[in-house]
CSV table of C-alpha atoms in Angstrom, one decimal:
chain,number,residue,atom,x,y,z
A,1338,UNK,CA,155.8,137.3,96.8
A,1339,UNK,CA,155.8,133.6,96.1
A,1340,UNK,CA,155.8,132.8,100.0
A,1341,UNK,CA,152.8,134.8,100.7
A,1342,UNK,CA,151.0,133.0,97.7
A,1343,UNK,CA,151.9,129.7,98.9
A,1344,UNK,CA,151.0,130.5,102.5
A,1345,UNK,CA,147.5,132.0,101.2
A,1346,UNK,CA,147.0,129.1,99.2
A,1347,UNK,CA,147.9,126.4,101.6
A,1348,UNK,CA,145.4,128.1,104.2
A,1349,UNK,CA,142.8,128.0,101.9
A,1350,UNK,CA,143.1,124.3,100.8
A,1351,UNK,CA,143.3,123.3,104.6
A,1352,UNK,CA,140.5,125.1,105.5
A,1353,UNK,CA,138.4,123.6,102.3
A,1354,UNK,CA,139.7,120.0,102.9
A,1355,UNK,CA,138.8,120.3,107.2
A,1356,UNK,CA,135.5,121.8,106.2
A,1357,UNK,CA,135.2,118.8,103.7
A,1358,UNK,CA,136.2,116.5,106.5
A,1359,UNK,CA,133.6,117.4,108.9
A,1360,UNK,CA,133.7,119.1,112.2
A,1361,UNK,CA,134.0,116.1,114.3
A,1362,UNK,CA,137.7,115.4,112.3
A,1363,UNK,CA,140.4,115.4,114.4
A,1364,UNK,CA,138.2,116.5,117.4
A,1365,UNK,CA,138.6,113.8,119.7
A,1366,UNK,CA,142.4,114.0,119.6
A,1367,UNK,CA,143.6,110.3,120.1
A,1368,UNK,CA,147.4,109.8,120.5
A,1369,UNK,CA,147.2,108.8,116.4
A,1370,UNK,CA,145.0,112.0,116.0
A,1371,UNK,CA,147.8,114.1,117.2
A,1372,UNK,CA,150.6,111.9,115.5
A,1373,UNK,CA,148.2,112.6,112.0
A,1374,UNK,CA,148.2,116.7,113.0
A,1375,UNK,CA,152.0,116.6,113.6
A,1376,UNK,CA,152.5,114.9,110.0
A,1377,UNK,CA,150.1,116.8,108.3
A,1378,UNK,CA,151.8,120.3,109.5
A,1379,UNK,CA,155.0,118.6,108.1
A,1380,UNK,CA,153.9,118.0,104.6
A,1381,UNK,CA,151.9,121.5,104.9
A,1382,UNK,CA,155.3,123.3,106.1
A,1383,UNK,CA,157.2,121.9,102.8
A,1384,UNK,CA,154.7,123.1,100.9
A,1385,UNK,CA,154.5,126.7,102.1
A,1386,UNK,CA,158.4,127.5,102.5
A,1387,UNK,CA,160.0,124.7,100.0
A,1388,UNK,CA,163.7,124.7,100.2
A,1389,UNK,CA,164.1,128.1,101.9
A,1390,UNK,CA,164.9,127.9,105.3
A,1391,UNK,CA,165.4,131.8,105.9
A,1392,UNK,CA,164.0,133.7,108.7
A,1393,UNK,CA,162.4,136.1,106.3
A,1394,UNK,CA,160.4,133.5,104.5
A,1395,UNK,CA,159.3,131.9,107.9
A,1396,UNK,CA,158.2,135.2,109.2
A,1397,UNK,CA,156.3,136.0,106.0
A,1398,UNK,CA,154.9,132.7,106.1
A,1399,UNK,CA,153.6,133.5,109.5
A,1400,UNK,CA,152.2,136.8,108.9
A,1401,UNK,CA,150.5,135.5,106.2
A,1402,UNK,CA,148.3,132.7,107.6
A,1403,UNK,CA,147.8,134.8,110.6
A,1404,UNK,CA,146.7,137.8,108.9
A,1405,UNK,CA,144.4,135.9,106.5
A,1406,UNK,CA,142.9,134.3,109.7
A,1407,UNK,CA,142.1,137.6,110.9
A,1408,UNK,CA,140.9,139.0,107.5
A,1409,UNK,CA,138.5,135.6,107.5
A,1410,UNK,CA,137.5,136.5,111.1
A,1411,UNK,CA,136.5,140.1,110.5
A,1412,UNK,CA,134.8,138.8,107.1
A,1413,UNK,CA,133.1,136.3,109.3
A,1414,UNK,CA,132.2,138.7,111.8
A,1415,UNK,CA,130.3,141.2,109.2
A,1416,UNK,CA,128.3,138.5,107.3
A,1417,UNK,CA,126.5,135.8,109.3
A,1418,UNK,CA,126.1,134.1,105.6
A,1419,UNK,CA,130.1,133.5,105.4
A,1420,UNK,CA,130.4,132.3,108.8
A,1421,UNK,CA,127.5,129.8,108.4
A,1422,UNK,CA,129.4,128.3,105.3
A,1423,UNK,CA,132.8,128.5,106.9
A,1424,UNK,CA,132.0,127.4,110.4
A,1425,UNK,CA,128.8,125.9,110.4
A,1426,UNK,CA,126.2,126.1,112.9
A,1427,UNK,CA,125.3,124.0,116.1
A,1428,UNK,CA,122.9,121.2,116.1
A,1429,UNK,CA,121.0,119.6,118.3
A,1430,UNK,CA,121.6,115.8,118.2
A,1431,UNK,CA,119.5,114.3,121.3
A,1432,UNK,CA,116.2,116.6,121.8
A,1433,UNK,CA,114.4,115.8,125.0
A,1434,UNK,CA,116.2,112.6,125.7
A,1435,UNK,CA,115.8,111.3,122.2
A,1436,UNK,CA,118.4,110.4,120.0
A,1437,UNK,CA,118.6,111.9,116.6
A,1438,UNK,CA,120.0,109.1,114.9
A,1439,UNK,CA,120.0,110.4,111.0
A,1440,UNK,CA,122.0,113.7,112.1
A,1441,UNK,CA,124.3,111.6,114.1
A,1442,UNK,CA,125.2,109.1,111.7
A,1443,UNK,CA,126.1,112.2,109.2
A,1444,UNK,CA,128.2,113.5,111.7
A,1445,UNK,CA,129.6,110.1,112.3
A,1446,UNK,CA,128.3,110.5,116.1
A,1447,UNK,CA,127.6,107.3,118.2
A,1448,UNK,CA,125.7,107.1,121.5
A,1449,UNK,CA,128.9,106.8,123.2
A,1450,UNK,CA,130.3,109.9,122.0
A,1451,UNK,CA,127.3,111.5,123.7
A,1452,UNK,CA,127.6,109.4,127.2
A,1453,UNK,CA,131.4,110.5,127.0
A,1454,UNK,CA,130.6,114.1,126.5
A,1455,UNK,CA,127.7,113.9,129.4
A,1456,UNK,CA,130.2,112.0,131.6
A,1457,UNK,CA,133.2,114.4,131.0
A,1458,UNK,CA,131.1,117.9,131.4
A,1459,UNK,CA,128.5,117.0,133.9
A,1460,UNK,CA,128.9,114.0,135.6
A,1461,UNK,CA,125.8,112.1,134.2
A,1462,UNK,CA,125.7,108.6,134.2
A,1463,UNK,CA,123.1,107.5,131.9
A,1464,UNK,CA,121.3,108.5,128.7
A,1465,UNK,CA,118.0,109.0,130.4
A,1466,UNK,CA,119.9,112.0,132.7
A,1467,UNK,CA,120.4,114.2,129.3
A,1468,UNK,CA,118.2,116.6,128.1
A,1469,UNK,CA,119.9,118.1,125.1
A,1470,UNK,CA,122.9,117.1,123.3
A,1471,UNK,CA,124.1,119.7,120.9
A,1472,UNK,CA,127.0,119.4,118.2
A,1473,UNK,CA,128.8,122.6,118.5
A,1474,UNK,CA,130.5,124.6,115.7
A,1475,UNK,CA,133.9,123.4,116.6
A,1476,UNK,CA,133.1,120.0,116.8
A,1477,UNK,CA,132.6,119.5,120.6
A,1478,UNK,CA,129.2,118.1,122.0
A,1479,UNK,CA,127.8,120.1,125.0
A,1480,UNK,CA,125.3,118.4,127.1
A,1481,UNK,CA,122.0,119.8,129.1
A,1482,UNK,CA,121.2,117.6,131.7
A,1483,UNK,CA,117.4,116.9,132.8
A,1484,UNK,CA,116.3,119.2,135.9
B,1467,UNK,CA,120.5,142.1,117.6
B,1468,UNK,CA,117.8,140.0,116.5
B,1469,UNK,CA,116.6,137.7,118.8
B,1470,UNK,CA,117.4,133.6,118.1
B,1471,UNK,CA,113.9,131.8,117.7
B,1472,UNK,CA,114.0,128.8,120.7
B,1473,UNK,CA,113.8,125.6,119.8
B,1474,UNK,CA,112.2,123.9,122.8
B,1475,UNK,CA,114.0,125.6,125.7
B,1476,UNK,CA,117.3,126.1,123.6
B,1477,UNK,CA,118.1,129.3,122.3
B,1478,UNK,CA,119.8,128.0,119.9
B,1479,UNK,CA,120.4,128.9,115.8
B,1480,UNK,CA,120.0,126.1,114.2
B,1481,UNK,CA,119.7,126.1,110.3
B,1482,UNK,CA,118.7,122.7,109.1
B,1483,UNK,CA,118.3,123.5,105.7
B,1484,UNK,CA,122.0,124.7,105.5
B,1485,UNK,CA,123.2,121.8,107.4
B,1486,UNK,CA,121.6,119.5,104.5
B,1487,UNK,CA,123.5,121.6,101.9
B,1488,UNK,CA,126.9,121.2,103.6
B,1489,UNK,CA,126.4,117.4,104.0
B,1490,UNK,CA,125.9,117.3,100.2
B,1491,UNK,CA,128.7,119.4,99.8
B,1492,UNK,CA,130.8,117.5,102.0
B,1493,UNK,CA,130.1,114.5,100.2
B,1494,UNK,CA,131.0,115.8,96.9
B,1495,UNK,CA,134.2,117.1,98.3
B,1496,UNK,CA,134.8,113.8,99.9
B,1497,UNK,CA,134.0,112.0,96.5
B,1498,UNK,CA,136.8,114.6,95.1
B,1499,UNK,CA,139.3,114.0,97.4
B,1500,UNK,CA,139.0,109.9,96.5
B,1501,UNK,CA,139.1,110.9,92.9
B,1502,UNK,CA,142.4,112.8,93.7
B,1503,UNK,CA,143.8,110.0,95.3
B,1504,UNK,CA,142.7,107.9,92.8
B,1505,UNK,CA,144.6,109.9,90.4
B,1506,UNK,CA,147.7,110.3,92.1
B,1507,UNK,CA,148.3,106.5,92.7
B,1508,UNK,CA,147.9,106.1,88.6
B,1509,UNK,CA,150.4,108.5,88.3
B,1510,UNK,CA,148.6,111.7,86.8
B,1511,UNK,CA,150.5,114.3,89.3
B,1512,UNK,CA,154.2,112.2,88.2
B,1513,UNK,CA,155.3,109.1,90.1
B,1514,UNK,CA,153.0,105.9,89.1
B,1515,UNK,CA,152.1,103.5,86.2
B,1516,UNK,CA,150.9,106.7,83.7
B,1517,UNK,CA,153.6,108.9,84.9
B,1518,UNK,CA,156.3,108.0,82.3
B,1519,UNK,CA,156.4,106.9,78.6
B,1520,UNK,CA,158.9,107.0,75.6
B,1521,UNK,CA,158.6,108.7,72.2
B,1522,UNK,CA,160.6,107.5,69.3
B,1523,UNK,CA,161.8,109.1,65.9
B,1524,UNK,CA,160.3,107.7,62.6
B,1525,UNK,CA,163.7,106.1,61.9
B,1526,UNK,CA,163.9,104.5,65.6
B,1527,UNK,CA,167.3,105.8,65.9
B,1528,UNK,CA,166.4,108.1,68.9
B,1529,UNK,CA,164.1,107.0,72.0
B,1530,UNK,CA,163.5,109.4,74.9
B,1531,UNK,CA,161.9,108.0,77.9
B,1532,UNK,CA,160.4,111.0,79.9
B,1533,UNK,CA,158.0,112.1,83.0
B,1534,UNK,CA,154.3,113.1,81.2
B,1535,UNK,CA,153.6,115.2,84.6
B,1536,UNK,CA,156.3,116.8,86.9
B,1537,UNK,CA,155.9,119.0,89.8
B,1538,UNK,CA,157.5,122.4,90.5
B,1539,UNK,CA,161.2,122.2,92.3
B,1540,UNK,CA,160.7,118.2,92.2
B,1541,UNK,CA,162.8,115.5,90.7
B,1542,UNK,CA,162.5,114.5,86.9
B,1543,UNK,CA,164.6,112.8,84.3
B,1544,UNK,CA,165.1,112.3,81.1
B,1545,UNK,CA,166.6,109.1,79.5
B,1546,UNK,CA,167.9,109.3,75.8
B,1547,UNK,CA,168.7,105.9,74.0
B,1548,UNK,CA,170.5,106.5,70.7
B,1549,UNK,CA,171.1,103.9,68.2
B,1550,UNK,CA,174.7,102.9,66.9
B,1551,UNK,CA,173.1,103.9,63.6
B,1552,UNK,CA,172.7,107.7,64.5
B,1553,UNK,CA,176.4,108.2,65.8
B,1554,UNK,CA,178.8,109.6,63.3
B,1555,UNK,CA,182.5,110.5,63.9
B,1556,UNK,CA,182.0,108.9,67.7
B,1557,UNK,CA,180.2,112.0,68.4
B,1558,UNK,CA,176.7,112.6,69.6
B,1559,UNK,CA,175.3,116.0,70.0
B,1560,UNK,CA,171.9,116.6,71.6
B,1561,UNK,CA,170.1,120.1,71.3
B,1562,UNK,CA,167.5,121.6,73.5
B,1563,UNK,CA,165.1,124.2,72.9
B,1564,UNK,CA,165.5,127.3,74.8
B,1565,UNK,CA,162.1,127.9,76.1
B,1566,UNK,CA,161.9,124.6,76.7
B,1567,UNK,CA,165.2,124.1,78.4
B,1568,UNK,CA,165.5,127.2,80.4
B,1569,UNK,CA,162.2,125.9,82.4
B,1570,UNK,CA,164.4,123.2,84.1
B,1571,UNK,CA,167.8,123.6,86.4
B,1572,UNK,CA,169.9,120.7,85.2
B,1573,UNK,CA,171.1,118.4,88.2
B,1574,UNK,CA,173.2,116.1,86.7
B,1575,UNK,CA,174.0,114.5,83.3
B,1576,UNK,CA,175.2,111.1,83.0
B,1577,UNK,CA,177.6,110.8,81.2
B,1578,UNK,CA,179.0,114.0,81.6
B,1579,UNK,CA,179.0,115.7,78.3
B,1580,UNK,CA,182.5,116.8,76.9
B,1581,UNK,CA,181.3,120.2,76.4
B,1582,UNK,CA,178.1,122.3,76.1
B,1583,UNK,CA,177.1,125.7,73.8
B,1584,UNK,CA,174.6,128.1,74.2
B,1585,UNK,CA,173.1,129.2,70.8
B,1586,UNK,CA,170.4,131.9,70.2
B,1587,UNK,CA,167.8,129.4,70.1
B,1588,UNK,CA,168.7,126.5,72.4
B,1589,UNK,CA,171.7,124.6,74.2
B,1590,UNK,CA,173.6,121.9,72.7
B,1591,UNK,CA,175.5,119.3,74.4
B,1592,UNK,CA,178.4,117.4,73.1
B,1593,UNK,CA,179.0,113.6,74.2
B,1594,UNK,CA,181.6,111.1,72.9
B,1595,UNK,CA,180.3,108.1,71.6
B,1596,UNK,CA,182.7,105.6,70.5
B,1597,UNK,CA,180.7,102.3,70.8
B,1598,UNK,CA,179.4,101.2,67.5
B,1599,UNK,CA,177.6,98.1,68.6
B,1600,UNK,CA,175.2,98.9,71.6
B,1601,UNK,CA,172.9,102.0,72.1
B,1602,UNK,CA,174.2,105.0,73.8
B,1603,UNK,CA,172.2,105.8,76.7
B,1604,UNK,CA,172.2,109.5,78.3
B,1605,UNK,CA,170.0,110.5,81.1
B,1606,UNK,CA,169.3,114.2,82.5
B,1607,UNK,CA,168.3,114.7,85.6
B,1608,UNK,CA,166.6,118.2,86.2
B,1609,UNK,CA,164.3,120.0,88.5
B,1610,UNK,CA,161.4,121.9,87.1
B,1611,UNK,CA,161.4,125.6,87.7
B,1612,UNK,CA,158.5,126.7,86.0
B,1613,UNK,CA,154.7,125.8,85.8
B,1614,UNK,CA,152.4,124.3,83.1
B,1615,UNK,CA,152.6,122.9,79.6
B,1616,UNK,CA,156.0,122.6,78.4
B,1617,UNK,CA,156.7,122.1,74.7
B,1618,UNK,CA,159.9,119.9,74.5
B,1619,UNK,CA,161.5,120.3,71.3
B,1620,UNK,CA,164.9,118.0,70.8
B,1621,UNK,CA,167.3,117.4,68.4
B,1622,UNK,CA,169.6,114.8,68.0
B,1623,UNK,CA,172.9,115.3,65.7
B,1624,UNK,CA,171.2,118.1,64.1
B,1625,UNK,CA,169.1,115.9,61.7
B,1626,UNK,CA,166.6,113.7,64.2
B,1627,UNK,CA,164.1,115.7,66.1
B,1628,UNK,CA,161.5,114.8,68.5
B,1629,UNK,CA,158.5,116.8,70.1
B,1630,UNK,CA,156.5,115.9,73.3
B,1631,UNK,CA,154.5,117.7,76.0
B,1632,UNK,CA,155.4,117.9,79.9
B,1633,UNK,CA,152.9,119.1,82.5
B,1634,UNK,CA,154.4,120.9,85.4
B,1635,UNK,CA,152.0,121.1,88.3
B,1636,UNK,CA,152.8,123.9,90.9
């Protein structure tokens, strides 16, 4: 029982922390972000299984995490309100070529992030080629070019 | 399925009200995380300036240094300093209340007791103490196995008692 409760608690705490941290956290996946993610997973593992290294405990923790994730995705699918609060909604950050700075600042996005997304996704060269930039739920930036 | 009202040419489900509320909650949450870190640095979760304290009996014969806060299955230690005036017949006996002591696994005792007894209300440890000049120091290294507020009741040589509280975090 303890393993299931520990895994469930860790899942909810991680969900809360990453939601509070904002959707851009760990999104860029620099090499340091990758190392940070590994360190977090190590700390999480210790909190979940303690000193018990048995296969049973490992399987119970994995099943609890995956099961909770499935249950939560069902809940989000049935309730748009839950989905909005847990995942957020997309948000326009460039509107007809105009940078919406207050929104960008709140989400810690600068012009360079938008230009990088435009280069990577659309092969665009300049800001004036962008019609819309949208901060997606997952933290990525999608670009709609001017036609 | 209800159609999504377009914003400009975009069919996008944007809700700035929700976004503003989310930002407010995120600011509050980040402040709470900063507070948590400050509390941890001050020792309120164990290991820090506020983490350890001492308690002494009214006659100043027994002093116990202990951790105010512990963590489940973490490390804790209790240090007993016993004044020479409290030692009779070259022996020291320490009695721990059963409800308190069963919340711990005893990892190590320095020095090793000569023997220990289990009574109906607690556990007693017997130590040899031949010194008459310097205080006797006994250290228990413990691992908490229960959670919440523990009420520590400890007696030295059956007549000096000390009581204090410890909080064990999950």
